[in-house]
mmCIF file of N, CA and C in Angstrom:
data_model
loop_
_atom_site.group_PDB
_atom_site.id
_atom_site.type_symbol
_atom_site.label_atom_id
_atom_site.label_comp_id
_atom_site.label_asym_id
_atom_site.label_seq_id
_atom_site.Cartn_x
_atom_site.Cartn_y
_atom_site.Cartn_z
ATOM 1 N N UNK A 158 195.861 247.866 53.269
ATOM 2 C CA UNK A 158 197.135 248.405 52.839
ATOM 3 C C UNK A 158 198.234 247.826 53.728
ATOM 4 N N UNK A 159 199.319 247.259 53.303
ATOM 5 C CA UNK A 159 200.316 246.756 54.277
ATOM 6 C C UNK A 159 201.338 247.973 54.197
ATOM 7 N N UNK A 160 201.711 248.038 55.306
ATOM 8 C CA UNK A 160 202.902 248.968 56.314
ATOM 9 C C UNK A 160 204.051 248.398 56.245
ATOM 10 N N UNK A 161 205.062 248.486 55.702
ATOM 11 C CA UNK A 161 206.537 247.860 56.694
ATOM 12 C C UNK A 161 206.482 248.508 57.912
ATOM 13 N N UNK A 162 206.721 247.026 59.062
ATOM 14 C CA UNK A 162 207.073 247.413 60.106
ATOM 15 C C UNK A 162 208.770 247.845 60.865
ATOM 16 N N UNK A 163 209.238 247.161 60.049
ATOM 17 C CA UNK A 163 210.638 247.354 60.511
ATOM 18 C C UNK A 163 211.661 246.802 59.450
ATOM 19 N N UNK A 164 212.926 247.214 59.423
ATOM 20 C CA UNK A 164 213.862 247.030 58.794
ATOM 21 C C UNK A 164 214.445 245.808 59.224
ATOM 22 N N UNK A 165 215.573 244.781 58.628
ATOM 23 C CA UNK A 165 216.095 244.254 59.115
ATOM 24 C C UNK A 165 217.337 244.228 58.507
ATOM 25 N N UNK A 166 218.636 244.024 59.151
ATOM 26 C CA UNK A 166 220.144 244.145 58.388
ATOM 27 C C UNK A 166 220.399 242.281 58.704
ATOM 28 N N UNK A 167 220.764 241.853 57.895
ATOM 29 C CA UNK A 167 221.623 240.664 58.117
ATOM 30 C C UNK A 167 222.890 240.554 58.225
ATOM 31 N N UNK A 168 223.533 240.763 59.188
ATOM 32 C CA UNK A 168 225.046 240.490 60.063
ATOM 33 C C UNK A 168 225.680 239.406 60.373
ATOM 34 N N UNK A 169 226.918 239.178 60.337
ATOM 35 C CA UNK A 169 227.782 238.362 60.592
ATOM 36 C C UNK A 169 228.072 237.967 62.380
ATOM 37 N N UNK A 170 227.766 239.041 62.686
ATOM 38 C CA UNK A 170 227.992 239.090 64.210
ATOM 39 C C UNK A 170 227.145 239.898 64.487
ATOM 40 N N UNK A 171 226.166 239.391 65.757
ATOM 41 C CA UNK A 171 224.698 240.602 66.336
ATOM 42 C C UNK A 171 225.312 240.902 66.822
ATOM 43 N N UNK A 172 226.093 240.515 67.508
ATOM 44 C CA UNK A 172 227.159 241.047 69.133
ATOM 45 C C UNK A 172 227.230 242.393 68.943
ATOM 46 N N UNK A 173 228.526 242.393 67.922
ATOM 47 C CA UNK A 173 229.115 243.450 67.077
ATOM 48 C C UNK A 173 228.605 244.328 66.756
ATOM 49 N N UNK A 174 227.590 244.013 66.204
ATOM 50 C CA UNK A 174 227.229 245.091 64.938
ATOM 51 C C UNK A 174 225.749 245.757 65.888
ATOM 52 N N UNK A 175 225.222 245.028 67.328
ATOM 53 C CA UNK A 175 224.613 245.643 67.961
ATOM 54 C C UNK A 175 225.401 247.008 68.779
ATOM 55 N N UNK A 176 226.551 246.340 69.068
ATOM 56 C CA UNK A 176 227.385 247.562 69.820
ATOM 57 C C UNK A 176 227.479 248.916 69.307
ATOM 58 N N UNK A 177 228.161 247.995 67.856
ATOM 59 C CA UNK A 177 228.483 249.342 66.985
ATOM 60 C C UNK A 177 226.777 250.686 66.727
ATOM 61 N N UNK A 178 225.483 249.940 66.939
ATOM 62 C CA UNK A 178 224.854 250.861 66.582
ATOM 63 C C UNK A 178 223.919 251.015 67.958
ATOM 64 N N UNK A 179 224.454 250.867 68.839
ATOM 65 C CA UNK A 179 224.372 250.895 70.128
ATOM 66 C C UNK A 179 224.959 252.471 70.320
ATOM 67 N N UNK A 180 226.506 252.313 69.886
ATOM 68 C CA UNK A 180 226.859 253.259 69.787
ATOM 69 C C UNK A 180 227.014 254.676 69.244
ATOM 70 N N UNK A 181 226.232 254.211 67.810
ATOM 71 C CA UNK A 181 225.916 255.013 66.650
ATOM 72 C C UNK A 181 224.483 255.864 67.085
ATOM 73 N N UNK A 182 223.477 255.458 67.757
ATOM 74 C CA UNK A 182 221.971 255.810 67.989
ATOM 75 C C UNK A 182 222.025 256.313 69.513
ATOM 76 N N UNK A 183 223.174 255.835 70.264
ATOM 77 C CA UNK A 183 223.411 255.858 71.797
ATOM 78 C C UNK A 183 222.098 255.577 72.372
ATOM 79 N N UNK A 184 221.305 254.591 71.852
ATOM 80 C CA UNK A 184 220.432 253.733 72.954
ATOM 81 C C UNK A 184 221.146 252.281 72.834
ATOM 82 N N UNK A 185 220.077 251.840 73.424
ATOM 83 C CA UNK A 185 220.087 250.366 74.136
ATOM 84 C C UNK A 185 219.412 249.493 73.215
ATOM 85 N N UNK A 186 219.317 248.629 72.317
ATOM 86 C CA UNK A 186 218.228 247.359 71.954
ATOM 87 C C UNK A 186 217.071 247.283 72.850
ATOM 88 N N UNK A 187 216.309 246.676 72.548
ATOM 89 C CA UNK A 187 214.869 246.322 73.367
ATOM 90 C C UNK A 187 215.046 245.249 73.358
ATOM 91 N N UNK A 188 215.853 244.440 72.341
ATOM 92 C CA UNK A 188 215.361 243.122 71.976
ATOM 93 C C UNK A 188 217.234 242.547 71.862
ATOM 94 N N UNK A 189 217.668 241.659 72.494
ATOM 95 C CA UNK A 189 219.061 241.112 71.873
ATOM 96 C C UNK A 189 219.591 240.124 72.095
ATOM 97 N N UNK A 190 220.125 239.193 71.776
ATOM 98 C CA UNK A 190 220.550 237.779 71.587
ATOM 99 C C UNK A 190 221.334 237.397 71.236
ATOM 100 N N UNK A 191 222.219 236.115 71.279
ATOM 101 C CA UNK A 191 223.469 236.207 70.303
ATOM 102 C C UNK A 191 223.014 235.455 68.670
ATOM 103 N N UNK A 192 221.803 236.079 68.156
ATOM 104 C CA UNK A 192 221.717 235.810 66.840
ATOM 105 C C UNK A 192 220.558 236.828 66.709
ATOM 106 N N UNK A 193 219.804 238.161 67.429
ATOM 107 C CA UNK A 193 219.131 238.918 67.135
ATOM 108 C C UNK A 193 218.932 239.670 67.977
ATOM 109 N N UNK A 194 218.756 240.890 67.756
ATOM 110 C CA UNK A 194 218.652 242.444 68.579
ATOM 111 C C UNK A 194 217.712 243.696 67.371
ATOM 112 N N UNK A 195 216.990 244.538 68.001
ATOM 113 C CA UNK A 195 215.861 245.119 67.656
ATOM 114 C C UNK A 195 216.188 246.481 68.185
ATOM 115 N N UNK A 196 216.105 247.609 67.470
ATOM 116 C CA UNK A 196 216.338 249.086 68.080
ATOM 117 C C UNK A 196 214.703 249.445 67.802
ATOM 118 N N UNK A 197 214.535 250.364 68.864
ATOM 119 C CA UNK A 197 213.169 250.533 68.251
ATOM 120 C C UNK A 197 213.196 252.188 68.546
ATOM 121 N N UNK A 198 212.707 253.249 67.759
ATOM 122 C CA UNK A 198 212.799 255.031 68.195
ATOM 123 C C UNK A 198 211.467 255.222 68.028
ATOM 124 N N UNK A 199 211.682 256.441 68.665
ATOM 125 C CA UNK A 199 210.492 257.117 68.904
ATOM 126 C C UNK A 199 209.327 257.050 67.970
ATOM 127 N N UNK A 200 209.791 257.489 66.623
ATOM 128 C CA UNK A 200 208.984 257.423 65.916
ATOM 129 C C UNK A 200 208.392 256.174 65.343
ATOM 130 N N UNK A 201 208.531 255.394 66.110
ATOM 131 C CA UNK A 201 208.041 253.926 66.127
ATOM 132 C C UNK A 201 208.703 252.772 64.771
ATOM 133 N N UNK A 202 209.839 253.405 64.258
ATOM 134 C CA UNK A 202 211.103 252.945 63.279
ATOM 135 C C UNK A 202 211.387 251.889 64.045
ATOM 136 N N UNK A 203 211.701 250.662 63.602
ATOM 137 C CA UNK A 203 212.431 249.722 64.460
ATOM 138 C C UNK A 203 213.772 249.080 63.535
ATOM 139 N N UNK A 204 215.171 248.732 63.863
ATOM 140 C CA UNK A 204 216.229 248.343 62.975
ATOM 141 C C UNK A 204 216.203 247.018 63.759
ATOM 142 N N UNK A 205 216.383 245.683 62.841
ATOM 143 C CA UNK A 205 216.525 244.544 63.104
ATOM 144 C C UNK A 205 218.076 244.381 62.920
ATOM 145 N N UNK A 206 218.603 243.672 63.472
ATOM 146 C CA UNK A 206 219.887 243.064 63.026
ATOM 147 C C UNK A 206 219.781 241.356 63.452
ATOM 148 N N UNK A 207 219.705 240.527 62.593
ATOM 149 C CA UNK A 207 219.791 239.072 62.598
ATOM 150 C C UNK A 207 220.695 238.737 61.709
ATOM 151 N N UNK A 208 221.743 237.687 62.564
ATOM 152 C CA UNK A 208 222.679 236.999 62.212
ATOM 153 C C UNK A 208 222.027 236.240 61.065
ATOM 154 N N UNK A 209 222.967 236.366 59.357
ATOM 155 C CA UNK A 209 223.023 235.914 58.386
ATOM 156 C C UNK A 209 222.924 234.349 58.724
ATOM 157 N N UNK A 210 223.760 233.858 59.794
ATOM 158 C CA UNK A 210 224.349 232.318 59.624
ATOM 159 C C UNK A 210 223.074 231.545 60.412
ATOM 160 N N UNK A 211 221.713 232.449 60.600
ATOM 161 C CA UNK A 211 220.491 231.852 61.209
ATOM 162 C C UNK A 211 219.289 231.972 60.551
ATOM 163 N N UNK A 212 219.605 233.283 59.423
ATOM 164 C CA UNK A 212 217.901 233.347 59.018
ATOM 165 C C UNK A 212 217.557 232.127 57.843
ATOM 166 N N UNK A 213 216.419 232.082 57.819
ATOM 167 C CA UNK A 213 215.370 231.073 57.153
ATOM 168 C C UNK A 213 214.782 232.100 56.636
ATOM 169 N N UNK A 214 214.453 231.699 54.837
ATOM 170 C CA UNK A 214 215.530 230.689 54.241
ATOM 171 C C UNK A 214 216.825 231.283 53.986
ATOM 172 N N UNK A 215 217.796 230.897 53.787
ATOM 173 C CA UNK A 215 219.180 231.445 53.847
ATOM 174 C C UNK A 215 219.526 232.496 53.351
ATOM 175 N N UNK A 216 220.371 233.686 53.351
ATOM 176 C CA UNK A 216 220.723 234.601 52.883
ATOM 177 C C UNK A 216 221.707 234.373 51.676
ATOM 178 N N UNK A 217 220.738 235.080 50.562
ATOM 179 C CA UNK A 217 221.396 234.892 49.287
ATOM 180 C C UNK A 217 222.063 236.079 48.502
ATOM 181 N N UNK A 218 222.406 237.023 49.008
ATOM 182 C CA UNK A 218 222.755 238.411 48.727
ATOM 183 C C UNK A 218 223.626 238.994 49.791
ATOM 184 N N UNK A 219 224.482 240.077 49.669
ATOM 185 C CA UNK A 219 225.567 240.517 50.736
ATOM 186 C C UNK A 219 225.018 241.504 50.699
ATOM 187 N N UNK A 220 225.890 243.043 51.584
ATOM 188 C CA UNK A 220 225.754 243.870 52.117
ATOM 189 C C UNK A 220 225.973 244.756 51.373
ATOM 190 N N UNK A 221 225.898 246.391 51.168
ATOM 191 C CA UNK A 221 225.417 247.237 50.245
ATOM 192 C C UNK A 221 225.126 247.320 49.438
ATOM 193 N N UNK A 222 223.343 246.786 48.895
ATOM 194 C CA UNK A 222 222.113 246.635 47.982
ATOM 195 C C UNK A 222 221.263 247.446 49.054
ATOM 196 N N UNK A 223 221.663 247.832 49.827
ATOM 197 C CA UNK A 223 220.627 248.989 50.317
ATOM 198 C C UNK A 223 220.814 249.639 51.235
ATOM 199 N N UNK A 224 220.435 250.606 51.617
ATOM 200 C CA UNK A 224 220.923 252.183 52.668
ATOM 201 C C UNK A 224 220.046 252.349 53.633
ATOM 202 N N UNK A 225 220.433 252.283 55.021
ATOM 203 C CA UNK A 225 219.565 253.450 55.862
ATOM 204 C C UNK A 225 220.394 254.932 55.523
ATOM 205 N N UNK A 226 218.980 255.493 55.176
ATOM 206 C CA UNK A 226 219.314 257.237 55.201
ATOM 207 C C UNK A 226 218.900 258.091 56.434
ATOM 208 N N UNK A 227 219.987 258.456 56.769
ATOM 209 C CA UNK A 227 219.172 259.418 58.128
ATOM 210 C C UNK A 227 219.669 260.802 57.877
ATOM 211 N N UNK A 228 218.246 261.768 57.550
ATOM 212 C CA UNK A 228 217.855 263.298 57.761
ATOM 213 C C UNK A 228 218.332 263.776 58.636
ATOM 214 N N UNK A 229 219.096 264.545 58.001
ATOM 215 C CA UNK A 229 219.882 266.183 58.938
ATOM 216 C C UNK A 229 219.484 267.181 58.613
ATOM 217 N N UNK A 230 219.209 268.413 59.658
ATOM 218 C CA UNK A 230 218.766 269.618 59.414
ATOM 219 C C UNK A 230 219.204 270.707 58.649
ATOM 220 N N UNK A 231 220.738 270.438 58.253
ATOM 221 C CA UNK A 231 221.157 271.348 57.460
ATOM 222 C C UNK A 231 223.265 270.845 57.261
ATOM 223 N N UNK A 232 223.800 271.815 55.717
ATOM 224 C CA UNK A 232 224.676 270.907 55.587
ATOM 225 C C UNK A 232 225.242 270.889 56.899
ATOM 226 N N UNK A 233 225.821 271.749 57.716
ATOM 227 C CA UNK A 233 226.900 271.770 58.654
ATOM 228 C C UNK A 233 226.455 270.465 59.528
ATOM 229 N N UNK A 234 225.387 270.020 59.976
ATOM 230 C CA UNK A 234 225.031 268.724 60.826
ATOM 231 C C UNK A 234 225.554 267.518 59.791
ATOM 232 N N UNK A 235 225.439 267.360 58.123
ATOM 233 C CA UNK A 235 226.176 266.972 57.862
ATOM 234 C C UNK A 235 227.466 266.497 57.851
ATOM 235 N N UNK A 236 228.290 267.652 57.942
ATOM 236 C CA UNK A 236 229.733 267.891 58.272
ATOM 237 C C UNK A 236 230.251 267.312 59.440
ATOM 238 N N UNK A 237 229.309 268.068 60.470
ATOM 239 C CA UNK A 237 229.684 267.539 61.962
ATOM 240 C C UNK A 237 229.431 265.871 62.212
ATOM 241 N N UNK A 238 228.629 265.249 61.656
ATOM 242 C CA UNK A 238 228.218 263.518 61.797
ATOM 243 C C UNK A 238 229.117 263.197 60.970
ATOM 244 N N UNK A 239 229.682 263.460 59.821
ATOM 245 C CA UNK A 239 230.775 262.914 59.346
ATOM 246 C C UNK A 239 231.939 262.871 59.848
ATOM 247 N N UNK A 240 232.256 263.827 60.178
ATOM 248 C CA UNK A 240 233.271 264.053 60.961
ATOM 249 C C UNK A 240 233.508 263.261 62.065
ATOM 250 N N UNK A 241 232.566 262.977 63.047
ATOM 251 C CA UNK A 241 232.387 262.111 64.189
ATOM 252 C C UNK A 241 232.252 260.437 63.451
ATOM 253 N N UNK A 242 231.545 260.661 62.743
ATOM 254 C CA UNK A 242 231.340 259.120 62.402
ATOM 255 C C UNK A 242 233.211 258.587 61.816
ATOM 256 N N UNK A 243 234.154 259.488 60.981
ATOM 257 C CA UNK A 243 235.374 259.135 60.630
ATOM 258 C C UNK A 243 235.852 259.258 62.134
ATOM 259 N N UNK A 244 235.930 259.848 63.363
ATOM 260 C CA UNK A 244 236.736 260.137 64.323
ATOM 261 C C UNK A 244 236.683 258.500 65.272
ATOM 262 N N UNK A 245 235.312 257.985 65.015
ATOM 263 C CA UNK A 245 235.136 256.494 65.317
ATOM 264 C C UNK A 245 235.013 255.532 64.600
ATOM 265 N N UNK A 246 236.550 256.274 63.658
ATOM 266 C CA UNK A 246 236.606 255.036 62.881
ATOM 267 C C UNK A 246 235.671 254.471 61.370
ATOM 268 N N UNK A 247 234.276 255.055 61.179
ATOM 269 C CA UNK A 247 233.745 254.488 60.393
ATOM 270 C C UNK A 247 234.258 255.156 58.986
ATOM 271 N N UNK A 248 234.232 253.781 58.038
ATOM 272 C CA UNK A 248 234.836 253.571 56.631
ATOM 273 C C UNK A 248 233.586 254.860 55.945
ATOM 274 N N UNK A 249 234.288 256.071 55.319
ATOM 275 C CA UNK A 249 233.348 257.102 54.554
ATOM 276 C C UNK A 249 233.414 256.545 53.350
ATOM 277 N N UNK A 250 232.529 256.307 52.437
ATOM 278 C CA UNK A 250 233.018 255.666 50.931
ATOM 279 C C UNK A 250 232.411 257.219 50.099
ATOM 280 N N UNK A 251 231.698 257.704 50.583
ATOM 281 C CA UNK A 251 231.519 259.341 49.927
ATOM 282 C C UNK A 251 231.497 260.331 50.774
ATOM 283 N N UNK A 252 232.321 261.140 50.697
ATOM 284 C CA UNK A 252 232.526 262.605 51.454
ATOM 285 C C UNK A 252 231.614 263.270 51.223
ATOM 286 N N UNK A 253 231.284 264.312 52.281
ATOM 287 C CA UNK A 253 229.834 265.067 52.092
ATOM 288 C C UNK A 253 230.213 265.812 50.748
ATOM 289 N N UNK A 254 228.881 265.634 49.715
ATOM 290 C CA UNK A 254 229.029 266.243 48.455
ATOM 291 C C UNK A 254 227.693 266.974 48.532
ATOM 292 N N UNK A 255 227.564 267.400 47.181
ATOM 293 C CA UNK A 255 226.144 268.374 46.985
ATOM 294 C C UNK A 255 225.994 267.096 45.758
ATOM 295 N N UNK A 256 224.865 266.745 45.724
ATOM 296 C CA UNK A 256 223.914 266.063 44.791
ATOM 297 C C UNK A 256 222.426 266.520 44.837
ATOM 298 N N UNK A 257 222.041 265.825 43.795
ATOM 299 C CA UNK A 257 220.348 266.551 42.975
ATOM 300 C C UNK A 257 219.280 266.366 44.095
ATOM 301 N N UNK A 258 219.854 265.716 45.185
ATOM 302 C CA UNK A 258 218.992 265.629 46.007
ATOM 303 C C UNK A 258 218.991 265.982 47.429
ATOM 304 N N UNK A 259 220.190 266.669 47.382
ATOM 305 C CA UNK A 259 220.810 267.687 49.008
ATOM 306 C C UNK A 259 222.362 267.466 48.862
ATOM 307 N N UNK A 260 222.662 267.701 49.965
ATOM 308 C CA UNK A 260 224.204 267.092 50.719
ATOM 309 C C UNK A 260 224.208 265.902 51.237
ATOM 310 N N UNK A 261 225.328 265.092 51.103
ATOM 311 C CA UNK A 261 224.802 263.904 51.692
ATOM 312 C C UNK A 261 226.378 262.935 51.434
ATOM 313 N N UNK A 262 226.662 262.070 52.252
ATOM 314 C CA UNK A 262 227.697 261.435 52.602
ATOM 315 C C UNK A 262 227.262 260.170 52.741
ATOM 316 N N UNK A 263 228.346 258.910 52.679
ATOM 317 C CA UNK A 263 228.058 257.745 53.154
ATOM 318 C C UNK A 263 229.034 257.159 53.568
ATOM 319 N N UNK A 264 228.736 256.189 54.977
ATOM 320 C CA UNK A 264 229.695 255.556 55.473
ATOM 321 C C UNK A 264 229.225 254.094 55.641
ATOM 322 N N UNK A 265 230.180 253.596 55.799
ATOM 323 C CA UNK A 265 230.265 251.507 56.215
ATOM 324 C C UNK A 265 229.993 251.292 57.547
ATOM 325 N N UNK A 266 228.478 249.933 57.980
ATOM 326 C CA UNK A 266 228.727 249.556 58.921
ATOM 327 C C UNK A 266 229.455 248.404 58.755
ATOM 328 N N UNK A 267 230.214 247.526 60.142
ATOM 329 C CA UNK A 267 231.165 246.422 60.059
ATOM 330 C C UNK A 267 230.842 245.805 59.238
ATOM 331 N N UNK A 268 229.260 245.290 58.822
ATOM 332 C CA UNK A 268 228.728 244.610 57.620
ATOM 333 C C UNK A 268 229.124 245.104 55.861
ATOM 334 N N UNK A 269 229.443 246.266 55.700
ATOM 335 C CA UNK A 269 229.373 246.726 54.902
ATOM 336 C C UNK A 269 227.965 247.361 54.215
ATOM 337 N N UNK A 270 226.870 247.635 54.941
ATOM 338 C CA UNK A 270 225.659 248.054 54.693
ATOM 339 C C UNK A 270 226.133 249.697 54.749
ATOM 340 N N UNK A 271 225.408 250.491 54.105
ATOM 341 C CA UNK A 271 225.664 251.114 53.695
ATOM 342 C C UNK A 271 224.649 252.469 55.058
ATOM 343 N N UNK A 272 225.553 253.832 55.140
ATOM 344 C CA UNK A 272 224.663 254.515 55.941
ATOM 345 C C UNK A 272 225.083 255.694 55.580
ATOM 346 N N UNK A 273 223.562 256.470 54.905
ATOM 347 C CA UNK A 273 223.753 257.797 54.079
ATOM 348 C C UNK A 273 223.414 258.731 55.172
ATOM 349 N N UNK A 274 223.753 259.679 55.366
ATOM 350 C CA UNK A 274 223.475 261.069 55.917
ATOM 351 C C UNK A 274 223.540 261.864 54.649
ATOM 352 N N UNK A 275 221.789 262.882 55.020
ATOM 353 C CA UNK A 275 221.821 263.373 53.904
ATOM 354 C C UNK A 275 220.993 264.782 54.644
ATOM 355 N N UNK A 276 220.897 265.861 53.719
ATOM 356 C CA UNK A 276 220.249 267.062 53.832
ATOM 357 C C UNK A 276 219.594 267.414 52.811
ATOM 358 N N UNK A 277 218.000 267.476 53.144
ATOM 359 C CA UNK A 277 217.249 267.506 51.275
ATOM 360 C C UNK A 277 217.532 269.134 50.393
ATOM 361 N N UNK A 278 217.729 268.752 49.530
ATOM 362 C CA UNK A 278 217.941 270.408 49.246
ATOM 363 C C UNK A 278 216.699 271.261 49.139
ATOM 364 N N UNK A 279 216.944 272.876 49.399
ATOM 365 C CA UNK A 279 215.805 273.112 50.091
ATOM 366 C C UNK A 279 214.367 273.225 49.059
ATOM 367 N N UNK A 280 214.826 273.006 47.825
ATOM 368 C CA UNK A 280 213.451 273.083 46.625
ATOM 369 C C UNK A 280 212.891 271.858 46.868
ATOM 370 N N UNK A 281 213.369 270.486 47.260
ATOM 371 C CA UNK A 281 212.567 269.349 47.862
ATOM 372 C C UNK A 281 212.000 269.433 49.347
ATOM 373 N N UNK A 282 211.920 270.964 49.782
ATOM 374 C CA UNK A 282 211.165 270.546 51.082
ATOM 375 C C UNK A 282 209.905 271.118 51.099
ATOM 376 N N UNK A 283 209.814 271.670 49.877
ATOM 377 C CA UNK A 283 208.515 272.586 49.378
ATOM 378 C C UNK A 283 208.117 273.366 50.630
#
């Protein structure tokens, strides 16, 4: 059975867009370069970020065709990460709403990749 091991975002700038989620996760990279950097958490999740203008074979697609979603415990943690995430600036393209599948908001990284905060509603937590 194959596993994904890790995610990867393709960026314009690792520099950048490491800082920015440097700042977003408040750790450190394990791994970083000026064309690649690696977050790796606890739960053994790892986020790649490699510069677009290096990967093989070339990048043929742009930025929001797909989401990291990150689980919150309830709406108000919602509220409160939105809130913080607009106070630093990040672009909200949906305000926390109620949808068929919890509460849930989304904001822009510098790439334009897309980052949902969401809360499952509670008939999906069985």
């Amino acid at each position: 059975m194959l596993v994904p091991q890790f995610t990867i975002l393709y960026v314009t700038n690792p520099t950048r867009s490491a800082l920015f989620y440097r700042e977003l996760f408040g750790r450190e990279p394990v791994e970083e370069s000026p064309t690649f950097a690696m977050f790796v958490f606890e739960s053994g999740a790892r986020l790649a970020l490699w510069s677009s203008a290096t990967v093989e074979p070339a990048v043929t697609q742009t930025a929001g065709a797909m989401e990291l979603a990150f689980a919150l415990p309830d709406d108000a943690a919602v509220d409160r990460q939105s809130a913080e995430w607009q106070a630093r600036g990040l672009t909200l393209i949906q305000a926390p709403t109620r949808m068929e599948f919890g509460y849930t908001c989304m904001a822009l990284d510098p790439d334009g990749h897309r980052l949902r905060l969401y809360c499952p509603a509670p008939e999906l937590l069985g």
